[in-house]
Structures are given as C-alpha cells and as structure tokens.
Coordinates of C-alpha atoms and ligand atoms in Angstrom, one line a residue:
M1 CA -17.1 -18.0 7.7
I2 CA -20.6 -19.1 6.9
N3 CA -21.1 -20.8 3.6
N4 CA -23.5 -18.5 1.7
I5 CA -23.6 -20.3 -1.7
Q6 CA -27.1 -19.9 -3.0
L7 CA -28.6 -22.5 -5.3
N8 CA -28.0 -21.6 -8.9
K9 CA -31.4 -20.8 -10.3
S10 CA -30.5 -22.6 -13.5
N11 CA -30.2 -25.9 -11.5
F12 CA -33.7 -25.7 -10.2
D13 CA -36.9 -24.9 -12.1
E14 CA -40.5 -25.7 -12.8
L15 CA -40.8 -28.9 -14.8
S16 CA -42.0 -28.4 -18.4
K17 CA -45.6 -29.3 -19.1
S18 CA -44.3 -32.4 -20.9
C19 CA -41.1 -34.2 -20.1
V20 CA -39.5 -37.5 -21.1
I21 CA -36.8 -39.3 -19.3
K22 CA -35.0 -41.4 -22.0
N23 CA -32.8 -44.5 -21.9
G24 CA -32.6 -44.9 -18.1
T25 CA -32.8 -48.0 -15.9
I26 CA -35.7 -47.9 -13.6
I27 CA -34.9 -49.5 -10.2
D28 CA -38.1 -50.1 -8.3
P29 CA -37.3 -51.3 -4.7
H30 CA -40.9 -52.0 -3.9
N31 CA -41.4 -54.5 -6.7
E32 CA -37.7 -55.5 -6.6
K33 CA -37.5 -54.9 -10.4
E34 CA -34.8 -53.3 -12.5
Y35 CA -35.5 -52.6 -16.2
L36 CA -34.6 -50.3 -19.1
S37 CA -37.4 -47.9 -19.8
D38 CA -38.4 -44.4 -20.7
I39 CA -40.8 -42.4 -18.5
K40 CA -43.1 -39.6 -19.7
I41 CA -44.3 -37.0 -17.3
I42 CA -47.2 -34.6 -18.1
N43 CA -48.0 -31.8 -15.6
G44 CA -45.9 -33.5 -13.0
I45 CA -47.8 -36.9 -13.2
I46 CA -46.3 -40.1 -14.7
S47 CA -48.3 -40.6 -17.9
E48 CA -46.4 -43.5 -19.5
I49 CA -43.7 -46.0 -18.7
N50 CA -42.5 -47.7 -21.8
E51 CA -39.4 -49.1 -23.5
S52 CA -39.3 -46.4 -26.2
I53 CA -41.4 -43.3 -26.0
T54 CA -41.4 -41.0 -29.0
T55 CA -40.8 -37.4 -28.1
G56 CA -42.2 -34.3 -29.6
P57 CA -40.6 -30.9 -30.2
D58 CA -42.1 -29.4 -27.0
D59 CA -40.9 -32.2 -24.7
L60 CA -38.2 -31.6 -22.2
I61 CA -35.9 -34.5 -22.7
I62 CA -33.7 -35.8 -19.9
D63 CA -31.1 -38.3 -21.1
A64 CA -30.6 -40.9 -18.4
K65 CA -28.4 -43.3 -20.4
G66 CA -26.3 -45.4 -18.0
K67 CA -28.1 -44.0 -15.0
Y68 CA -30.7 -45.3 -12.6
I69 CA -34.2 -43.8 -12.0
S70 CA -35.4 -44.5 -8.4
P71 CA -38.3 -43.4 -6.3
G72 CA -37.3 -40.1 -4.6
F73 CA -35.1 -40.6 -1.5
M74 CA -36.6 -39.9 1.9
D75 CA -34.7 -38.9 5.0
M76 CA -36.8 -39.3 8.1
H77 CA -34.3 -37.7 10.5
V78 CA -33.3 -34.1 9.7
H79 CA -32.7 -30.8 11.7
L80 CA -33.2 -27.7 9.5
R81 CA -32.8 -25.3 12.5
E82 CA -35.7 -23.0 11.7
P83 CA -37.1 -21.4 13.8
G84 CA -34.4 -20.2 16.1
Y85 CA -31.0 -21.1 14.7
E86 CA -31.2 -19.8 11.1
Q87 CA -27.5 -18.9 11.2
A88 CA -26.8 -22.6 10.8
E89 CA -29.6 -23.6 8.3
T90 CA -33.0 -22.5 7.2
L91 CA -35.9 -24.4 5.7
I92 CA -34.8 -23.1 2.3
T93 CA -31.1 -23.8 2.5
G94 CA -31.8 -27.2 4.1
S95 CA -34.3 -28.1 1.3
N96 CA -31.7 -27.1 -1.3
A97 CA -29.2 -29.4 0.4
A98 CA -31.8 -32.1 0.5
M99 CA -32.5 -31.8 -3.3
S100 CA -28.8 -31.9 -4.0
G101 CA -28.6 -35.1 -2.0
G102 CA -31.4 -36.7 -4.0
F103 CA -34.2 -36.3 -1.4
T104 CA -37.8 -35.5 -2.3
R105 CA -39.1 -36.0 1.2
L106 CA -37.9 -35.1 4.7
A107 CA -39.1 -35.6 8.2
L108 CA -38.0 -32.7 10.5
M109 CA -37.2 -33.1 14.1
P110 CA -38.9 -30.6 16.5
N111 CA -36.0 -29.4 18.6
T112 CA -36.1 -25.9 17.3
T113 CA -36.6 -22.6 19.3
P114 CA -39.5 -22.5 19.9
C115 CA -40.0 -26.2 20.1
V116 CA -42.6 -27.7 17.7
D117 CA -44.8 -28.9 20.6
N118 CA -48.1 -27.2 19.6
I119 CA -50.4 -26.7 16.6
F120 CA -49.3 -23.0 16.0
V121 CA -45.6 -23.6 15.5
Y122 CA -46.5 -26.9 13.6
N123 CA -48.9 -25.2 11.2
D124 CA -46.5 -22.3 10.6
I125 CA -43.7 -24.6 9.5
C126 CA -46.2 -26.6 7.3
R127 CA -47.3 -23.3 5.7
R128 CA -43.7 -22.1 5.0
T129 CA -42.7 -25.3 3.3
E130 CA -45.7 -25.8 1.1
N131 CA -44.4 -25.0 -2.4
L132 CA -41.0 -26.6 -2.4
L133 CA -39.6 -29.4 -4.5
V134 CA -39.0 -31.3 -1.3
N135 CA -42.0 -32.4 0.7
I136 CA -41.5 -31.5 4.3
H137 CA -43.1 -33.5 7.1
Q138 CA -42.7 -31.7 10.4
I139 CA -42.6 -34.2 13.3
P140 CA -43.9 -32.6 16.5
A141 CA -42.5 -33.3 20.0
V142 CA -43.7 -36.0 22.2
T143 CA -43.7 -33.9 25.4
V144 CA -44.2 -30.2 26.0
G145 CA -40.9 -28.4 25.6
R146 CA -39.3 -31.8 25.0
E147 CA -39.0 -31.9 28.8
G148 CA -40.1 -35.5 29.1
K149 CA -43.1 -34.7 31.3
S150 CA -46.6 -33.9 29.9
L151 CA -47.6 -35.2 26.4
V152 CA -48.4 -32.7 23.6
E153 CA -51.9 -32.5 22.0
M154 CA -51.2 -35.6 20.0
A155 CA -54.8 -36.0 18.6
E156 CA -55.0 -32.5 17.4
L157 CA -51.5 -32.6 15.7
N158 CA -52.3 -36.0 14.2
D159 CA -55.6 -34.6 12.8
N160 CA -53.4 -31.9 11.1
G161 CA -51.1 -34.4 9.5
A162 CA -48.4 -35.3 12.0
L163 CA -47.0 -38.6 11.0
A164 CA -45.1 -39.4 14.2
F165 CA -43.8 -37.8 17.4
S166 CA -40.3 -37.4 18.7
D167 CA -38.3 -35.7 21.5
D168 CA -35.1 -36.2 19.5
G169 CA -32.1 -34.5 20.9
D170 CA -32.9 -36.0 24.2
G171 CA -34.0 -39.4 25.5
I172 CA -37.4 -39.5 27.3
Q173 CA -36.1 -40.2 30.9
S174 CA -39.4 -40.8 32.5
S175 CA -40.7 -44.4 31.9
E176 CA -44.2 -43.2 32.8
A177 CA -44.1 -40.5 30.1
M178 CA -42.8 -43.0 27.6
K179 CA -45.5 -45.5 28.5
G180 CA -48.2 -42.8 28.0
A181 CA -46.6 -41.7 24.7
L182 CA -46.5 -45.3 23.3
Q183 CA -50.0 -46.1 24.5
Y184 CA -51.6 -42.9 23.1
S185 CA -49.7 -42.8 19.8
G186 CA -50.6 -46.5 19.3
M187 CA -54.3 -45.4 19.2
F188 CA -53.5 -43.4 16.0
N189 CA -51.3 -46.1 14.7
V190 CA -48.2 -43.7 14.5
P191 CA -44.7 -44.4 15.8
I192 CA -42.8 -42.6 18.5
L193 CA -39.4 -41.9 17.1
V194 CA -37.0 -42.3 20.0
H195 CA -33.6 -40.9 20.7
E196 CA -32.4 -43.4 23.3
E197 CA -30.1 -42.0 25.9
D198 CA -30.1 -42.4 29.7
K199 CA -29.0 -39.0 30.9
T200 CA -28.3 -40.3 34.4
F201 CA -25.0 -41.7 33.2
L202 CA -22.2 -39.1 33.5
D203 CA -22.1 -36.6 30.7
G204 CA -19.6 -37.5 28.1
V205 CA -18.3 -35.9 24.9
M206 CA -17.3 -39.1 22.9
N207 CA -17.7 -42.9 23.1
E208 CA -16.5 -44.5 26.3
S209 CA -13.7 -46.7 25.1
F210 CA -9.9 -47.2 25.0
V211 CA -9.7 -44.1 22.8
S212 CA -11.5 -41.9 25.4
T213 CA -9.2 -43.2 28.1
E214 CA -6.2 -42.5 25.9
L215 CA -7.4 -39.0 25.0
G216 CA -8.5 -38.3 28.6
M217 CA -12.0 -37.4 27.4
S218 CA -15.3 -38.2 29.2
G219 CA -17.1 -41.1 27.7
I220 CA -20.7 -42.0 26.8
P221 CA -21.1 -45.7 27.4
N222 CA -23.0 -48.1 25.1
I223 CA -25.4 -48.9 27.8
A224 CA -26.6 -45.3 27.9
E225 CA -28.3 -46.2 24.6
S226 CA -29.0 -49.9 24.9
S227 CA -30.5 -49.9 28.4
M228 CA -33.1 -47.4 27.2
I229 CA -33.9 -49.5 24.2
A230 CA -34.3 -52.5 26.5
R231 CA -36.7 -50.5 28.6
D232 CA -38.8 -49.3 25.7
I233 CA -39.1 -52.7 24.2
E234 CA -40.5 -53.8 27.5
I235 CA -42.9 -50.9 27.7
S236 CA -44.0 -51.4 24.1
R237 CA -44.7 -55.0 24.8
Y238 CA -46.8 -53.9 27.8
V239 CA -48.9 -51.2 26.1
D240 CA -48.8 -52.4 22.5
G241 CA -47.1 -49.2 21.2
Y242 CA -44.7 -48.7 18.3
P243 CA -41.2 -47.3 19.0
H244 CA -38.9 -46.5 16.1
F245 CA -35.3 -46.4 17.4
Q246 CA -33.4 -43.5 15.9
H247 CA -29.7 -43.4 15.1
I248 CA -28.8 -46.6 16.8
S249 CA -25.0 -46.9 17.4
T250 CA -24.2 -49.9 19.6
Q251 CA -23.9 -53.6 19.0
E252 CA -26.1 -54.2 22.1
S253 CA -28.9 -52.1 20.5
V254 CA -28.8 -54.1 17.3
K255 CA -29.0 -57.4 19.2
L256 CA -32.0 -56.2 21.4
I257 CA -33.9 -54.9 18.3
R258 CA -33.2 -58.1 16.4
E259 CA -34.7 -60.2 19.2
A260 CA -37.7 -57.9 19.6
K261 CA -38.4 -58.3 15.9
K262 CA -38.0 -62.1 16.1
E263 CA -40.6 -62.0 18.8
G264 CA -43.0 -60.2 16.5
L265 CA -43.1 -56.8 18.4
K266 CA -43.8 -53.7 16.4
V267 CA -40.4 -52.0 16.4
S268 CA -38.1 -50.5 13.7
S269 CA -34.8 -48.8 13.6
E270 CA -32.5 -46.5 11.7
V271 CA -28.7 -45.9 11.5
T272 CA -26.8 -42.8 10.2
P273 CA -24.0 -43.1 7.6
H274 CA -21.4 -41.9 10.1
H275 CA -22.3 -44.8 12.4
F276 CA -21.7 -47.5 9.8
S277 CA -18.7 -45.8 8.1
L278 CA -16.6 -44.3 10.9
T279 CA -15.3 -45.3 14.4
D280 CA -14.2 -43.4 17.5
E281 CA -10.6 -43.6 16.2
K282 CA -11.5 -40.4 14.2
V283 CA -11.8 -38.5 17.5
K284 CA -7.9 -38.7 17.8
T285 CA -7.8 -35.9 15.2
F286 CA -9.7 -33.7 17.8
S287 CA -11.8 -32.4 14.9
T288 CA -15.2 -31.4 16.2
D289 CA -16.7 -32.6 12.9
Y290 CA -16.5 -36.0 14.6
K291 CA -18.5 -34.9 17.6
M292 CA -22.1 -36.1 17.5
N293 CA -24.6 -37.8 19.7
P294 CA -24.8 -40.7 19.8
P295 CA -21.0 -40.7 19.4
L296 CA -18.9 -42.7 16.9
R297 CA -18.4 -46.1 18.4
T298 CA -15.9 -49.0 17.9
Q299 CA -15.3 -51.3 15.0
E300 CA -17.2 -54.1 16.8
D301 CA -20.2 -51.9 17.0
V302 CA -19.9 -51.0 13.3
D303 CA -19.6 -54.7 12.4
E304 CA -22.8 -55.5 14.2
I305 CA -24.6 -52.5 12.6
L306 CA -23.5 -53.9 9.2
K307 CA -25.0 -57.3 10.1
G308 CA -28.2 -55.5 11.3
L309 CA -28.5 -53.7 7.9
Q310 CA -28.1 -57.0 6.1
D311 CA -30.6 -59.0 8.1
G312 CA -33.2 -56.3 8.2
T313 CA -32.9 -55.4 11.9
I314 CA -32.1 -51.9 10.7
D315 CA -34.8 -50.7 8.4
V316 CA -33.7 -47.2 7.5
I317 CA -30.7 -45.1 6.8
A318 CA -31.2 -41.5 7.9
S319 CA -28.8 -38.6 8.0
D320 CA -29.5 -36.9 11.4
H321 CA -28.4 -33.8 9.4
A322 CA -27.4 -31.4 12.2
P323 CA -25.9 -28.2 10.9
H324 CA -23.8 -25.9 13.3
T325 CA -22.1 -22.7 12.5
P326 CA -18.3 -22.6 12.4
E327 CA -18.4 -20.2 15.3
K328 CA -19.9 -22.9 17.4
K329 CA -17.9 -25.8 16.1
N330 CA -14.5 -24.1 16.0
V331 CA -13.8 -24.5 19.7
E332 CA -12.2 -27.1 21.9
F333 CA -13.7 -30.6 21.5
D334 CA -15.3 -30.6 25.0
Y335 CA -17.2 -27.4 24.3
A336 CA -18.4 -27.9 20.7
P337 CA -22.1 -28.8 20.1
F338 CA -23.0 -32.4 19.0
G339 CA -24.0 -32.8 15.3
V340 CA -22.8 -33.3 11.7
L341 CA -24.2 -32.5 8.3
G342 CA -25.6 -35.4 6.3
L343 CA -28.1 -34.6 3.5
E344 CA -25.6 -34.1 0.7
T345 CA -23.3 -37.1 1.5
L346 CA -25.8 -39.8 2.7
F347 CA -26.5 -41.4 -0.7
S348 CA -22.8 -41.6 -1.7
V349 CA -21.6 -42.8 1.7
G350 CA -24.0 -45.6 1.4
V351 CA -22.9 -46.5 -2.1
T352 CA -19.3 -46.4 -1.0
Y353 CA -19.5 -48.2 2.3
L354 CA -22.4 -50.6 1.7
V355 CA -23.1 -51.2 -2.0
N356 CA -19.5 -51.2 -3.3
T357 CA -18.3 -53.3 -0.4
N358 CA -21.2 -55.9 -1.0
V359 CA -22.8 -55.4 2.3
L360 CA -26.0 -54.6 0.6
S361 CA -27.2 -54.9 -3.0
L362 CA -28.3 -51.7 -4.7
V363 CA -31.9 -52.5 -4.4
E364 CA -31.6 -53.5 -0.7
Y365 CA -29.8 -50.2 -0.1
L366 CA -32.4 -48.2 -1.9
K367 CA -35.2 -49.8 0.2
K368 CA -33.6 -48.2 3.3
I369 CA -33.7 -44.7 1.8
T370 CA -36.9 -44.8 -0.2
I371 CA -39.7 -47.2 0.7
N372 CA -38.9 -48.2 4.3
P373 CA -39.1 -44.7 5.8
R374 CA -42.4 -44.1 3.9
K375 CA -43.8 -47.4 5.3
I376 CA -42.9 -46.5 8.9
L377 CA -44.6 -43.1 8.5
N378 CA -47.6 -44.5 6.7
L379 CA -46.9 -42.7 3.4
D380 CA -47.4 -44.1 -0.2
Y381 CA -44.4 -46.2 -1.2
D382 CA -45.4 -47.7 -4.5
L383 CA -44.3 -44.7 -6.5
I384 CA -43.2 -45.8 -10.0
N385 CA -46.6 -46.1 -11.6
V386 CA -48.7 -44.4 -14.3
G387 CA -51.0 -41.9 -12.6
K388 CA -48.7 -41.2 -9.7
M389 CA -47.0 -37.8 -9.0
A390 CA -43.5 -38.1 -10.5
E391 CA -41.3 -38.2 -7.4
L392 CA -38.0 -39.5 -8.8
T393 CA -34.3 -39.4 -8.2
I394 CA -31.9 -40.1 -11.1
F395 CA -28.3 -41.1 -10.1
D396 CA -25.1 -42.3 -11.6
I397 CA -23.7 -45.2 -9.6
S398 CA -20.3 -45.3 -11.4
S399 CA -19.3 -41.7 -11.0
E400 CA -17.2 -40.5 -8.0
W401 CA -16.8 -37.1 -6.5
K402 CA -14.7 -35.4 -3.9
V403 CA -16.5 -33.8 -1.0
D404 CA -15.7 -30.1 -0.7
R405 CA -17.4 -28.5 2.3
R406 CA -17.4 -25.1 0.6
K407 CA -19.4 -26.4 -2.3
L408 CA -22.2 -28.0 -0.2
L409 CA -25.5 -26.2 -0.4
S410 CA -26.1 -26.4 3.3
K411 CA -25.5 -23.2 5.1
S412 CA -23.0 -24.9 7.5
L413 CA -19.7 -26.6 6.9
N414 CA -19.6 -29.4 9.5
T415 CA -19.3 -32.5 7.3
C416 CA -17.1 -35.4 8.5
Y417 CA -16.4 -36.4 4.8
H418 CA -14.6 -33.3 3.7
D419 CA -11.9 -34.1 1.1
E420 CA -13.0 -37.7 0.9
T421 CA -13.8 -39.2 -2.5
L422 CA -17.2 -41.0 -2.6
D423 CA -18.9 -43.2 -5.1
G424 CA -22.2 -42.5 -6.7
Q425 CA -23.8 -39.2 -7.5
V426 CA -27.3 -37.8 -7.8
Q427 CA -27.9 -36.1 -11.1
V428 CA -31.6 -35.1 -11.3
V429 CA -34.5 -34.9 -8.8
I430 CA -38.1 -34.5 -9.8
N431 CA -41.0 -33.8 -7.5
N432 CA -44.1 -31.6 -7.2
S433 CA -43.8 -30.5 -10.9
K434 CA -40.3 -29.2 -10.2
I435 CA -36.9 -30.3 -11.3
Y436 CA -33.4 -30.0 -9.9
K437 CA -30.4 -30.8 -12.2
R438 CA -26.8 -31.0 -11.0
Ligands
LIG501 ZN1 -31.0 -37.7 18.3

C-alpha cells in the first residue's frame, strides 16, 4: 500500500501580511547566540527583532513560548524521485515531507530518469519547484548519464544556478574523470559532492563484518569507501579542487578526512542520521528498511563518526532521503533496492542521539543542519537579521513523539525508525512568505 496522505491544507498557508512570533528563544548558530526575543515579519521579510513587540489586531501571532527559533534547516542530500519514479515520491510530496521535518531548503541529487545531466531537465525541475515553501536546489550530475566518463556542461549549468555537481548513487570509478571534474568545478569555486564507492570490489548487500558472515550475506567492505576517499584527497591536492564527501560511514573515512583538513586541503563531509545512530546488528532482523548504501557499519565506525562530528571533521548532517515503494522494498533482503527515508526524522534523530547524549551542544548540532550546508554551497547563512527573508524553523526540544510510518507525509514508508520514540519536534516552518504549522 502506498501512503497517500495529503498535506492537510490547514497546516500550510500563505503567511499573513504581518506576523509576530512571540516569546520564543532565538538560537543563532552563526553568531553562536541564544536569547529571548520576538520577531516581526512583514510581507515575508524580518522587520523587527526585539524583546517585546506590541501586536496589532491584524497581526498573525505565533506563540513560541518554551520553543526555539532557528534558521530554517537545510538538507543537502535528498532524492525526490521526480522525474521517473513518482510512485515513490514527487517534488510535491517530498517538499511536504521536508517542511514537516523543519527544512526550508533542499539540494536534490540528479539520479532520476532521465538523469539531470543537461540544462533542459535541470531547468524543468527548477521551474516546477519555483513557488514552494521549500527552496529546491537541483544538483546536476558530474558526468553524462552518471556513467563516469564525459563531463556535463558544467559552465552552462553553473551559469543557470547550479551550486555543485554530483554523480551520487555511484562512485566515479575513473580517476581521470574525477580529476577533470575537480579541476573544472574548481574554476567556478563549487564542490563536487562525491559518493565514494569502488565498484570493483565484489557487490555486497550489507556491511562486510562478523554479522554478514553470520547471516551469510555478501558484504561491502569499509575500504570500498575509504580507498576512494584517499584517492580523491590525492587528486584534489594535485588539481586544487574541492570534494565534499557524502554520507561517510567508516572509521577510516573519518580519519582520512581529519588528516586532510589538518593539512589545510579544501574538503568537507557529511553523515546521515542512520550512520551515527544504528549499526549492522539491525540487519539481523532481515528488514529491508535497514538496507542502504553505504550500509550500516559497526559500533567502532559509529564511535569514530561521533568523534568526527565533535571535532568538526564532519561538517554536515544530511538525510540521503531515498524513498522506495513497498512493492520494491517488500522482497528478500538481497533483492531490495538500497535506501531509506530521512527528511521527517532527521532533526529528532539528531536531538535524540547527539544532543541529548551530550555528543554535541544544541548550537553545534544546528550548525550542521543550518549554516554548514549553506556555506559549502555558497548560500547566505547569516539569516536571523532585520531585512532578510524570514526563513525560520520553530521547534520544541523537550517534546517527544513516536514515529508512525503511516503518518509521515512522504509517499513511501521505508523509515528505519518506525515505532521508535524520538526527542524534539518541529512545530512551525516559515519561508518564502509561506507558513507550515504542525
Ligand atoms: Zn550516495
């Protein structure tokens, strides 16, 4: 059964001409400040930030007492499946899921059908996502057809607003193609977002470990990822390019990126919530909701990832939201596609597994889902200021909720947190003169 819940219209609306957020605590990760204040928004623009703003009869008043007001969250690694696989997700259902998860901005991966490797498909997606609450940045492919051979028309796409390039879904196997991509994108000062995976290792369906041996499943070794990261650090040093390492999952990857940063190389990295909160032990359930690429690794890998989040080796937390229909997922583990939902649980998984366990402070955590992805993609990140478009997320850190896959706004059901109680919940999202209220 496909989850067809539509967003309740009453939850999502145009923002009134004049609106005041009362009694909230502003948390500003850029200036590392936290203070009680009201915010007045007129025609979608922040017009006043003050301790006590008087309201008029025509103002929409949002009571944020006991809640935090943060810059809108950004997820720089999302698959919304349109065009080509709309049974699993569409630009609209995916944007609704993003809103519900607190996001005002997404970067979409290009592995659709057709692939976003040319200006026509790129412009079409930009046009179809123009008037949403959530700003959509389509990331084009690095190589034509994501085949790892010839580069796309990077200059033309960059002229039309492309913030980065990615062949996500596959690693770029050819060192020569990667060298060209890093060299060329470096000329526009944009990163190559890299899914690191050496395909010449035997195809696996889960992490190569004691668990895979025990279950008799084929494994994907850590070095399939880390050896490619090592290669691309070498290439970027040679050509002065900028690789951003997507969804890193192994302890070796964290160590390599830590050393590259110490050396002063321009590199950055991201991790998904499932890679810091779960291990390959989960695969013992045989649930295909735990099948993703890169796969869930071991506790030692998770421990090093947590260290990497603390010391700044890992800049960003991104969902790798990858919806699949139940028809595709409800098969034997070996045959199911890789991928898991993430937009609606990311924030709360981070609160539960990072903030409430004292791995990160709230402000350090928010940096990784607000300003750091914007910095990497050269977007404005100093958002809580008079005169700026109100792009805000209001959340309650003390509330908890139980994940019910049937209640998610995504069109698909493949979350790996179903039935789990998570801390922290998004209440209100404001962007582009629109408002979403839970
Ligand atoms: Zn990927």
